[in-house]
Short mmCIF file of C-alpha atoms and ligand atoms in Angstrom, two decimals:
data_model
loop_
_atom_site.label_atom_id
_atom_site.label_comp_id
_atom_site.label_asym_id
_atom_site.label_seq_id
_atom_site.Cartn_x
_atom_site.Cartn_y
_atom_site.Cartn_z
CA MET A 1 79.19 -55.85 -7.13
CA THR A 2 79.64 -56.45 -10.85
CA ALA A 3 78.48 -54.32 -13.72
CA ALA A 4 76.23 -56.30 -16.00
CA SER A 5 78.23 -55.27 -19.01
CA ASP A 6 81.31 -56.94 -17.45
CA THR A 7 79.54 -60.34 -17.17
CA PRO A 8 79.46 -62.03 -20.66
CA ALA A 9 76.86 -64.61 -19.33
CA TYR A 10 74.38 -61.81 -18.83
CA GLN A 11 74.92 -60.71 -22.41
CA LYS A 12 74.35 -64.05 -23.49
CA LEU A 13 71.05 -64.17 -21.64
CA LEU A 14 70.16 -60.82 -23.19
CA ASP A 15 70.83 -62.15 -26.78
CA LEU A 16 68.82 -65.23 -25.97
CA SER A 17 65.87 -63.31 -24.63
CA ARG A 18 65.76 -61.41 -27.92
CA GLU A 19 65.98 -64.46 -29.89
CA LEU A 20 63.14 -65.98 -27.90
CA ALA A 21 61.06 -62.93 -28.14
CA LEU A 22 61.34 -63.08 -32.03
CA LEU A 23 60.02 -66.56 -31.78
CA GLN A 24 57.27 -65.99 -29.18
CA ASP A 25 56.13 -62.88 -31.06
CA THR A 26 56.00 -65.09 -34.33
CA GLU A 27 53.87 -67.72 -32.40
CA ALA A 28 51.58 -65.05 -31.13
CA LEU A 29 51.06 -63.62 -34.69
CA LEU A 30 50.11 -67.08 -35.94
CA SER A 31 47.73 -67.52 -33.12
CA TRP A 32 46.21 -63.97 -33.53
CA ASP A 33 45.82 -65.02 -37.30
CA GLN A 34 44.17 -68.25 -36.43
CA GLU A 35 41.59 -66.43 -34.42
CA THR A 36 40.76 -63.74 -36.87
CA GLN A 37 41.69 -64.81 -40.46
CA LEU A 38 42.59 -68.43 -40.84
CA PRO A 39 40.46 -70.51 -43.09
CA ARG A 40 39.24 -73.90 -41.63
CA GLY A 41 41.30 -75.81 -44.06
CA GLY A 42 44.67 -74.29 -42.62
CA VAL A 43 44.09 -75.31 -39.25
CA ALA A 44 45.88 -78.68 -39.27
CA TRP A 45 49.21 -77.10 -40.67
CA ARG A 46 49.00 -74.06 -38.31
CA ALA A 47 48.70 -76.54 -35.38
CA GLU A 48 51.97 -78.05 -36.51
CA GLN A 49 53.55 -74.73 -37.02
CA MET A 50 52.58 -73.59 -33.45
CA ALA A 51 53.87 -77.01 -31.92
CA TRP A 52 57.09 -76.75 -33.58
CA LEU A 53 57.77 -73.29 -32.39
CA GLY A 54 56.46 -73.95 -28.89
CA GLY A 55 58.95 -76.84 -28.86
CA GLU A 56 61.86 -74.84 -30.14
CA ILE A 57 61.39 -72.05 -27.79
CA HIS A 58 61.40 -74.59 -24.90
CA ARG A 59 64.56 -76.34 -26.36
CA ARG A 60 66.43 -73.10 -26.72
CA PHE A 61 65.58 -71.92 -23.18
CA THR A 62 66.27 -75.26 -21.45
CA ARG A 63 69.75 -75.80 -22.90
CA GLU A 64 72.40 -76.59 -20.23
CA GLU A 65 74.47 -73.62 -20.91
CA VAL A 66 71.52 -71.46 -20.18
CA GLY A 67 71.61 -72.73 -16.69
CA GLU A 68 75.33 -72.05 -16.51
CA TRP A 69 74.83 -68.40 -17.69
CA ILE A 70 72.20 -67.81 -15.02
CA ALA A 71 74.41 -69.31 -12.25
CA ALA A 72 77.21 -67.17 -13.38
CA CYS A 73 75.11 -63.99 -13.17
CA GLU A 74 73.78 -65.06 -9.65
CA GLU A 75 77.57 -65.62 -8.72
CA ALA A 76 78.31 -62.19 -9.88
CA GLY A 77 75.60 -60.42 -8.12
CA PHE A 78 73.80 -57.27 -9.29
CA ALA A 79 72.62 -54.23 -7.57
CA GLU A 80 69.31 -54.89 -5.77
CA ASP A 81 66.30 -53.47 -7.50
CA SER A 82 68.36 -53.15 -10.98
CA ASP A 83 67.01 -54.32 -14.21
CA GLU A 84 69.73 -57.11 -14.25
CA ASP A 85 68.76 -58.29 -10.80
CA ALA A 86 65.20 -58.65 -11.52
CA ASN A 87 65.87 -60.31 -14.89
CA VAL A 88 68.05 -62.81 -13.46
CA ARG A 89 65.73 -63.61 -10.75
CA GLU A 90 62.79 -64.29 -13.23
CA TRP A 91 65.18 -65.98 -15.56
CA ARG A 92 66.15 -68.38 -12.67
CA HIS A 93 62.38 -69.03 -11.84
CA GLY A 94 61.34 -69.82 -15.61
CA PHE A 95 64.50 -71.95 -16.17
CA ASP A 96 63.73 -74.16 -13.14
CA ARG A 97 60.27 -74.66 -13.83
CA ALA A 98 60.76 -75.28 -17.51
CA THR A 99 63.69 -77.96 -16.78
CA ARG A 100 61.86 -79.64 -14.02
CA LEU A 101 59.42 -81.22 -16.42
CA PRO A 102 60.67 -84.29 -18.28
CA SER A 103 59.97 -83.83 -21.96
CA SER A 104 57.80 -86.92 -21.94
CA LEU A 105 55.34 -85.24 -19.60
CA VAL A 106 55.52 -82.09 -21.68
CA GLU A 107 54.55 -83.82 -24.75
CA GLU A 108 51.80 -86.01 -23.16
CA PHE A 109 50.14 -82.83 -21.56
CA GLU A 110 50.22 -81.15 -25.01
CA LYS A 111 48.61 -84.07 -26.85
CA THR A 112 46.06 -84.53 -24.13
CA ARG A 113 45.16 -80.79 -24.35
CA ALA A 114 44.66 -80.96 -28.18
CA LEU A 115 42.32 -83.75 -27.85
CA ALA A 116 40.52 -82.53 -24.60
CA LYS A 117 39.66 -79.10 -26.25
CA SER A 118 37.67 -80.55 -29.13
CA ALA A 119 36.08 -83.38 -26.70
CA TRP A 120 35.00 -80.28 -24.52
CA ALA A 121 33.56 -78.39 -27.33
CA GLU A 122 31.42 -81.36 -28.39
CA ALA A 123 30.51 -82.39 -24.67
CA ARG A 124 29.44 -78.81 -24.17
CA GLN A 125 27.44 -78.73 -27.44
CA ALA A 126 25.61 -81.77 -26.26
CA SER A 127 25.69 -80.63 -22.62
CA ASP A 128 27.18 -84.15 -21.58
CA PHE A 129 29.74 -83.95 -18.82
CA SER A 130 30.45 -87.68 -18.99
CA ALA A 131 31.79 -87.24 -22.63
CA PHE A 132 34.42 -84.93 -21.21
CA ALA A 133 35.18 -86.44 -17.93
CA PRO A 134 37.85 -89.00 -19.00
CA HIS A 135 39.91 -86.18 -20.58
CA LEU A 136 39.52 -84.04 -17.68
CA GLU A 137 40.62 -86.94 -15.41
CA THR A 138 43.84 -87.31 -17.53
CA LEU A 139 44.47 -83.55 -17.49
CA VAL A 140 44.09 -83.23 -13.68
CA ASP A 141 46.40 -86.26 -13.26
CA LEU A 142 48.97 -84.75 -15.71
CA SER A 143 48.54 -81.50 -13.89
CA ARG A 144 49.38 -83.10 -10.51
CA GLN A 145 52.52 -84.62 -11.96
CA ARG A 146 53.69 -81.17 -13.28
CA ALA A 147 53.04 -79.59 -9.87
CA GLU A 148 54.91 -82.40 -8.14
CA ASN A 149 57.89 -81.75 -10.50
CA TRP A 150 57.79 -78.00 -9.95
CA GLY A 151 57.63 -78.23 -6.18
CA TYR A 152 55.42 -76.36 -3.48
CA GLU A 153 55.32 -75.66 0.00
CA ASP A 154 51.83 -76.12 1.47
CA CYS A 155 49.62 -77.20 -1.12
CA LEU A 156 49.92 -78.81 -4.67
CA TYR A 157 47.62 -76.24 -6.16
CA ASP A 158 49.87 -73.51 -5.18
CA ALA A 159 52.56 -74.68 -7.82
CA LEU A 160 49.75 -74.49 -10.39
CA ILE A 161 48.67 -70.84 -9.63
CA ASP A 162 52.22 -69.78 -9.79
CA ASP A 163 51.98 -69.96 -13.53
CA PHE A 164 49.55 -67.09 -13.53
CA GLU A 165 50.17 -65.27 -10.47
CA ARG A 166 53.76 -65.45 -8.91
CA GLY A 167 53.55 -65.78 -5.22
CA ALA A 168 49.78 -66.25 -4.79
CA ARG A 169 48.75 -69.04 -2.24
CA SER A 170 45.45 -70.76 -2.12
CA ALA A 171 45.41 -70.56 1.72
CA GLU A 172 45.34 -66.79 1.45
CA LEU A 173 42.97 -66.87 -1.54
CA LYS A 174 40.56 -68.82 0.58
CA THR A 175 40.70 -66.48 3.33
CA LEU A 176 40.15 -63.57 0.98
CA PHE A 177 37.11 -65.21 -0.69
CA ASP A 178 35.70 -66.37 2.64
CA GLY A 179 35.69 -62.76 3.66
CA LEU A 180 34.45 -61.23 0.39
CA ARG A 181 31.66 -63.68 -0.06
CA PRO A 182 29.04 -62.61 2.53
CA GLU A 183 29.69 -58.93 1.63
CA LEU A 184 29.19 -59.61 -2.04
CA VAL A 185 26.11 -61.76 -1.41
CA ALA A 186 24.55 -59.00 0.69
CA ILE A 187 25.19 -56.24 -2.07
CA ALA A 188 23.94 -58.45 -4.85
CA ASP A 189 20.58 -59.23 -2.94
CA GLU A 190 20.08 -55.74 -2.32
CA ALA A 191 21.03 -54.67 -5.78
CA LEU A 192 18.77 -57.44 -7.15
CA SER A 193 15.66 -56.29 -5.24
CA ARG A 194 15.79 -53.05 -6.99
CA GLU A 195 13.67 -52.18 -10.07
CA PRO A 196 15.68 -52.95 -13.17
CA PHE A 197 16.19 -50.34 -15.98
CA ASP A 198 13.90 -51.20 -18.86
CA THR A 199 16.34 -52.20 -21.50
CA ALA A 200 13.59 -52.17 -24.23
CA ARG A 201 14.39 -48.52 -24.25
CA LEU A 202 17.81 -49.32 -25.96
CA ALA A 203 16.01 -51.46 -28.55
CA GLY A 204 17.06 -50.46 -32.08
CA ASP A 205 19.65 -51.05 -35.02
CA TYR A 206 23.23 -50.79 -34.08
CA PRO A 207 25.04 -51.18 -37.67
CA GLU A 208 28.41 -52.65 -37.17
CA ALA A 209 30.23 -49.86 -38.98
CA SER A 210 28.88 -47.22 -36.62
CA GLN A 211 29.73 -49.33 -33.59
CA GLN A 212 33.30 -49.74 -35.06
CA ALA A 213 33.55 -45.90 -35.36
CA PHE A 214 32.19 -45.16 -31.81
CA ASN A 215 34.43 -47.91 -30.14
CA ARG A 216 37.43 -46.45 -32.11
CA GLU A 217 36.68 -42.84 -30.82
CA VAL A 218 36.41 -44.16 -27.27
CA ALA A 219 39.56 -46.28 -27.46
CA GLU A 220 41.52 -43.49 -28.89
CA ALA A 221 40.29 -41.08 -26.07
CA VAL A 222 41.32 -43.42 -23.38
CA GLY A 223 44.78 -43.36 -24.94
CA PHE A 224 44.99 -46.57 -27.13
CA ASP A 225 47.52 -45.68 -29.68
CA PHE A 226 46.22 -46.90 -33.23
CA SER A 227 49.69 -46.15 -34.73
CA ALA A 228 50.83 -49.06 -32.62
CA GLY A 229 47.68 -51.24 -32.55
CA ARG A 230 44.57 -52.31 -34.30
CA ILE A 231 41.06 -53.68 -33.55
CA ASP A 232 39.75 -56.81 -35.34
CA THR A 233 36.81 -59.02 -35.22
CA ALA A 234 36.99 -62.50 -33.47
CA VAL A 235 34.27 -64.99 -31.90
CA HIS A 236 36.03 -64.43 -28.33
CA PRO A 237 37.36 -60.77 -27.56
CA PHE A 238 41.02 -60.80 -26.55
CA CYS A 239 44.12 -58.74 -26.63
CA THR A 240 47.43 -59.82 -27.76
CA GLY A 241 50.92 -58.26 -28.07
CA LEU A 242 52.89 -59.17 -31.33
CA GLY A 243 56.03 -57.04 -30.53
CA PRO A 244 57.13 -53.56 -29.59
CA ARG A 245 54.42 -51.11 -31.14
CA ASP A 246 52.10 -53.74 -32.26
CA THR A 247 49.06 -54.49 -29.92
CA ARG A 248 46.05 -56.35 -31.34
CA LEU A 249 42.55 -56.00 -29.83
CA THR A 250 39.61 -58.06 -31.01
CA THR A 251 35.87 -57.54 -30.34
CA ARG A 252 32.54 -59.13 -31.62
CA TYR A 253 29.48 -57.20 -32.70
CA ASP A 254 25.86 -57.58 -32.02
CA GLU A 255 23.73 -55.38 -34.25
CA SER A 256 20.91 -55.26 -31.64
CA ASP A 257 22.93 -54.29 -28.73
CA PHE A 258 26.16 -51.97 -29.10
CA ARG A 259 27.24 -52.49 -25.29
CA SER A 260 28.69 -55.95 -25.84
CA SER A 261 31.36 -54.65 -28.54
CA LEU A 262 31.83 -51.27 -26.67
CA TYR A 263 32.62 -52.96 -23.19
CA GLY A 264 34.67 -55.77 -25.17
CA VAL A 265 36.90 -53.05 -26.78
CA LEU A 266 37.18 -50.97 -23.48
CA HIS A 267 38.31 -54.12 -21.66
CA GLU A 268 40.69 -55.24 -24.27
CA ALA A 269 41.97 -51.61 -24.79
CA GLY A 270 42.77 -51.86 -21.01
CA HIS A 271 45.00 -54.81 -21.46
CA GLY A 272 46.38 -53.02 -24.61
CA LEU A 273 47.26 -49.86 -22.72
CA TYR A 274 49.26 -51.98 -20.28
CA ASP A 275 51.22 -53.70 -23.34
CA GLN A 276 51.73 -50.32 -25.01
CA GLY A 277 52.97 -49.10 -21.65
CA LEU A 278 55.79 -51.49 -21.22
CA ARG A 279 59.35 -50.53 -22.03
CA GLU A 280 60.29 -51.09 -25.61
CA ASP A 281 63.90 -51.03 -24.85
CA CYS A 282 63.62 -54.18 -22.68
CA HIS A 283 61.10 -56.09 -24.80
CA GLY A 284 61.57 -59.95 -24.33
CA GLN A 285 63.29 -59.40 -20.93
CA PRO A 286 61.32 -59.90 -17.76
CA VAL A 287 61.56 -56.26 -16.83
CA GLY A 288 59.83 -55.58 -20.23
CA ARG A 289 57.04 -57.97 -19.54
CA ALA A 290 53.59 -57.67 -17.81
CA VAL A 291 53.92 -58.98 -14.32
CA SER A 292 50.90 -61.19 -13.80
CA LEU A 293 47.32 -62.12 -14.97
CA GLY A 294 45.87 -60.34 -11.66
CA VAL A 295 47.73 -57.10 -12.63
CA HIS A 296 46.79 -57.36 -16.38
CA GLU A 297 43.17 -57.86 -15.46
CA SER A 298 43.31 -54.95 -13.12
CA GLN A 299 44.03 -52.63 -16.27
CA SER A 300 41.18 -54.11 -18.24
CA ARG A 301 38.59 -53.91 -15.52
CA LEU A 302 39.74 -50.35 -14.64
CA TRP A 303 38.83 -48.94 -18.12
CA GLU A 304 35.78 -51.25 -18.82
CA ASN A 305 34.15 -50.86 -15.34
CA HIS A 306 35.55 -47.89 -13.26
CA VAL A 307 35.89 -45.51 -16.19
CA GLY A 308 33.51 -46.98 -18.91
CA ARG A 309 30.49 -47.71 -16.77
CA SER A 310 30.67 -44.61 -14.67
CA ARG A 311 28.20 -41.69 -14.75
CA ALA A 312 31.08 -39.43 -15.76
CA PHE A 313 31.73 -41.50 -18.90
CA TRP A 314 28.09 -41.30 -20.08
CA GLU A 315 27.81 -37.64 -19.26
CA ARG A 316 30.73 -37.23 -21.88
CA TRP A 317 29.88 -40.03 -24.30
CA LEU A 318 26.16 -40.12 -24.57
CA PRO A 319 26.03 -37.40 -27.17
CA ARG A 320 28.61 -39.25 -29.43
CA ALA A 321 26.60 -42.56 -28.77
CA ILE A 322 23.38 -40.56 -30.06
CA HIS A 323 25.39 -39.41 -32.93
CA TYR A 324 26.16 -42.84 -34.05
CA PHE A 325 22.82 -44.36 -32.85
CA PRO A 326 20.11 -41.63 -33.31
CA HIS A 327 17.42 -43.68 -31.82
CA LEU A 328 19.08 -43.22 -28.48
CA GLU A 329 17.96 -39.51 -28.48
CA GLY A 330 15.79 -38.98 -25.34
CA LEU A 331 17.86 -41.03 -23.03
CA THR A 332 19.70 -39.25 -20.21
CA ALA A 333 23.36 -40.10 -19.01
CA GLU A 334 21.84 -41.53 -15.66
CA GLU A 335 19.63 -43.78 -17.52
CA MET A 336 22.33 -44.85 -19.72
CA THR A 337 24.61 -45.54 -16.74
CA ARG A 338 21.86 -47.59 -15.24
CA ALA A 339 21.46 -49.57 -18.30
CA CYS A 340 25.20 -50.45 -18.23
CA ASN A 341 25.10 -51.45 -14.51
CA GLN A 342 22.36 -54.14 -14.17
CA ALA A 343 22.76 -56.68 -11.48
CA GLU A 344 21.37 -60.13 -12.58
CA ARG A 345 21.57 -63.75 -11.52
CA SER A 346 22.95 -65.65 -14.49
CA PHE A 347 24.50 -68.95 -15.23
CA ILE A 348 27.43 -67.65 -17.51
CA ARG A 349 30.43 -66.07 -15.84
CA VAL A 350 31.49 -64.01 -18.89
CA GLU A 351 28.11 -62.49 -19.09
CA ALA A 352 27.87 -61.73 -15.34
CA ASP A 353 27.81 -58.15 -13.83
CA GLU A 354 30.36 -56.70 -11.49
CA VAL A 355 28.67 -57.76 -8.29
CA THR A 356 27.79 -61.33 -8.93
CA TYR A 357 31.05 -61.84 -11.07
CA ASP A 358 33.48 -62.84 -8.19
CA LEU A 359 30.77 -65.40 -6.96
CA HIS A 360 31.16 -67.19 -10.15
CA ILE A 361 35.03 -67.24 -9.50
CA MET A 362 34.79 -68.40 -5.98
CA LEU A 363 32.74 -71.47 -7.14
CA ARG A 364 35.43 -72.38 -9.71
CA PHE A 365 38.36 -71.89 -7.02
CA GLU A 366 36.45 -74.20 -4.53
CA ILE A 367 35.80 -76.84 -7.05
CA GLU A 368 39.52 -76.61 -8.22
CA THR A 369 40.99 -76.80 -4.81
CA ALA A 370 38.63 -79.72 -3.81
CA VAL A 371 39.64 -81.72 -6.87
CA PHE A 372 43.37 -81.12 -6.55
CA GLY A 373 43.10 -81.79 -2.64
CA GLY A 374 41.66 -85.14 -3.44
CA ASP A 375 38.26 -84.23 -1.84
CA LEU A 376 36.18 -84.30 -4.95
CA ALA A 377 36.07 -86.97 -7.67
CA ILE A 378 35.90 -85.75 -11.36
CA ALA A 379 32.51 -87.52 -11.95
CA ASP A 380 31.08 -85.66 -8.87
CA ILE A 381 31.95 -82.30 -10.26
CA PRO A 382 28.43 -81.44 -11.86
CA GLY A 383 26.54 -82.31 -8.78
CA GLU A 384 28.93 -80.40 -6.42
CA TRP A 385 28.88 -77.37 -8.94
CA ASN A 386 25.11 -77.23 -9.15
CA ARG A 387 24.71 -77.53 -5.43
CA ARG A 388 27.10 -74.68 -4.81
CA PHE A 389 25.87 -72.49 -7.57
CA GLU A 390 22.29 -72.76 -6.12
CA ASP A 391 23.69 -71.88 -2.74
CA LEU A 392 25.70 -68.82 -3.95
CA LEU A 393 23.48 -67.42 -6.77
CA GLY A 394 20.01 -68.90 -5.98
CA LEU A 395 19.72 -70.56 -9.56
CA LYS A 396 19.07 -74.20 -10.18
CA VAL A 397 21.44 -75.20 -12.97
CA ASP A 398 19.40 -76.72 -15.68
CA ARG A 399 22.24 -78.17 -17.87
CA ASP A 400 26.11 -78.70 -17.61
CA ALA A 401 26.44 -76.36 -20.54
CA ASN A 402 25.15 -73.62 -18.16
CA GLY A 403 27.10 -75.10 -15.35
CA CYS A 404 30.57 -76.81 -15.17
CA LEU A 405 31.03 -77.26 -19.00
CA GLN A 406 30.64 -73.49 -19.75
CA ASP A 407 34.42 -72.38 -19.55
CA ILE A 408 37.23 -73.43 -21.91
CA HIS A 409 40.08 -73.36 -19.33
CA TRP A 410 39.95 -76.96 -18.00
CA SER A 411 40.02 -78.37 -21.41
CA LEU A 412 43.29 -76.60 -21.94
CA GLY A 413 44.66 -77.98 -18.69
CA ILE A 414 44.59 -74.67 -17.18
CA PHE A 415 44.03 -74.84 -13.40
CA GLY A 416 44.67 -72.02 -10.98
CA TYR A 417 43.88 -69.30 -13.61
CA PHE A 418 40.32 -68.42 -12.20
CA PRO A 419 41.47 -66.65 -9.01
CA THR A 420 43.30 -64.07 -11.00
CA TYR A 421 40.00 -62.81 -12.49
CA SER A 422 38.94 -61.86 -8.84
CA LEU A 423 42.49 -60.37 -8.15
CA GLY A 424 42.18 -58.18 -11.08
CA ASN A 425 38.83 -56.85 -9.88
CA LEU A 426 40.11 -56.18 -6.35
CA ASN A 427 43.51 -54.74 -7.66
CA ALA A 428 41.36 -52.43 -10.17
CA SER A 429 39.42 -50.99 -7.41
CA HIS A 430 42.35 -50.61 -5.05
CA LEU A 431 44.67 -48.96 -7.70
CA HIS A 432 41.87 -46.56 -8.93
CA ALA A 433 41.20 -45.52 -5.41
CA ALA A 434 44.92 -44.97 -4.84
CA ALA A 435 45.34 -43.00 -7.91
CA LEU A 436 42.31 -40.56 -7.03
CA ALA A 437 43.79 -40.26 -3.40
CA GLN A 438 47.36 -39.40 -4.66
CA GLN A 439 46.17 -37.24 -7.48
CA PRO A 440 42.56 -35.71 -6.68
CA GLU A 441 42.63 -33.68 -9.93
CA ILE A 442 42.17 -37.15 -11.86
CA GLU A 443 38.52 -36.94 -10.88
CA THR A 444 37.82 -33.54 -12.54
CA GLN A 445 39.87 -34.89 -15.52
CA LEU A 446 37.82 -37.86 -15.98
CA ALA A 447 34.49 -35.79 -15.60
CA ALA A 448 35.95 -33.66 -18.65
CA GLY A 449 36.76 -36.82 -20.72
CA ASP A 450 40.43 -36.35 -20.16
CA TYR A 451 41.93 -39.77 -19.20
CA SER A 452 45.74 -38.80 -19.45
CA GLY A 453 46.05 -38.32 -15.68
CA LEU A 454 44.71 -41.78 -14.75
CA LEU A 455 46.68 -43.20 -17.56
CA GLY A 456 49.84 -41.53 -16.65
CA TRP A 457 49.49 -42.81 -13.11
CA MET A 458 49.06 -46.35 -14.21
CA ARG A 459 51.89 -45.90 -16.83
CA GLU A 460 54.38 -44.86 -14.11
CA LYS A 461 53.38 -47.08 -11.35
CA ILE A 462 52.21 -50.36 -13.01
CA HIS A 463 53.38 -50.39 -16.76
CA ARG A 464 56.73 -49.28 -16.75
CA PRO A 465 58.05 -51.52 -13.90
CA GLY A 466 57.17 -54.67 -15.99
CA SER A 467 58.10 -57.56 -13.85
CA ARG A 468 60.66 -55.89 -11.74
CA TYR A 469 58.67 -56.65 -8.55
CA LEU A 470 56.64 -59.56 -7.66
CA PRO A 471 52.90 -58.74 -8.46
CA ARG A 472 51.86 -58.15 -4.87
CA ASP A 473 54.84 -56.08 -4.14
CA LEU A 474 54.15 -53.97 -7.26
CA VAL A 475 50.65 -53.31 -6.22
CA THR A 476 51.66 -52.29 -2.63
CA ARG A 477 54.33 -49.95 -3.93
CA ALA A 478 51.98 -48.31 -6.31
CA ALA A 479 48.98 -47.88 -3.93
CA GLY A 480 51.16 -47.39 -0.83
CA ALA A 481 49.28 -50.45 0.80
CA PRO A 482 48.49 -54.09 -0.07
CA ALA A 483 45.16 -54.69 -1.99
CA THR A 484 42.41 -55.64 0.31
CA PRO A 485 38.61 -56.15 -0.72
CA GLU A 486 37.63 -52.75 0.80
CA ALA A 487 38.00 -50.41 -2.30
CA HIS A 488 36.30 -53.03 -4.40
CA LEU A 489 33.36 -53.39 -1.99
CA ALA A 490 33.14 -49.47 -1.69
CA HIS A 491 33.04 -49.30 -5.45
CA LEU A 492 30.25 -51.81 -5.69
CA ARG A 493 28.08 -50.23 -3.09
CA GLY A 494 28.51 -46.90 -4.77
CA ARG A 495 27.86 -48.12 -8.15
CA TYR A 496 24.86 -50.57 -7.43
CA LEU A 497 23.46 -49.26 -4.19
CA GLY A 498 24.17 -45.58 -4.76
CA ALA A 499 25.75 -45.76 -1.21
ZN1 LIG B 1 40.79 -59.56 -19.55
#
């Protein structure tokens, strides 16, 4: 066994990681700026900057000598479970994937994406799938070629999922979703049969400045560090890390309803807490990086849903909400909790409640696996989408903008991403239940508005390990058992059925 410091190749890889992190964080800053500040006139030059940086990062990482350094480290061998061991494993995985794609395919994919994104925006506006279909056809074809180059064991779609969730397999996801679906439908049916809360009782003005002040107070209370982050306004809420101690959140404001910006901030602050909890001394290395989208999303859902939509949350925060929005005076914490947990049949995934959300995901997963399995032609997607949607959610899709054209993902050539949203929901419930079981005092702390116990548990078990373990192993180690749908179903029954 060799010490890492004795292996010059390992030092070279550390230096390269730092160099790549400098470039990647610069790219992330340019992208954040594009979403929050950039005037329209600057878009074309910005696209060139981003393309150049992206190409440069790829070129530096795929140099032949990088492969030699990784091979030298593998030869040397490092202690199992050490930082070095995990870094080398992840560098190998990333290097092989990056070098297996011929540069002609990389370029063609990037060009097609750029055109497809604007074609999708126009097609969605006009609700005309046929205008987007040729672009989607090409992107699916190129994605197939990418997957073939990367390689897979059972099914081509697995090679695509791997970009977002290392080690996830579509056969397992199918089994998971097949089991979850009837349970979710049953909970949704019962929740939907209940008298909804009259949201007219929330009607009134919610000035943006008051929402900002309230959101900031809440984000600070759950542990978001404003000396190492900030909140800005963007069309789509997101969170991005620009380097150690620089985490950016965005949200949007609706001056007739404060819930959208509040839950946007809580969701993104959950992502931000994960980023702020990563090891600064390993920034740029795999062990200093978030492990997967399914785990990242567990952190956002935890703070948004498990904490932020709970009765305990509103017991603590309703008086502050009334302070900022005086017309809420007279509402009880129980009523506010109901107002923030309404089950509803709706077309749009991003607006869906916790019960129906995963049904939207299953639909997308089924469509994607059918397309990549060769069982569904692109032209038939709208018909198939609408048929399955009515079957799942009991609504007839009136237009493609409310159906298969609603999400941006396919226009970016992103396939295999959607399942990670559901994995995030399941992981959130599983980890939340495990934290409460291991440290029962967390429940009392949450009721008192003290979030440090829950955050501390996540910091230790999920944030600090970075990508040391594969996503599923990380969750299993943290909770003491692999994630199953049980905790999530129990959470939904408790929340929506009072069971
Ligand atoms: Zn998220």
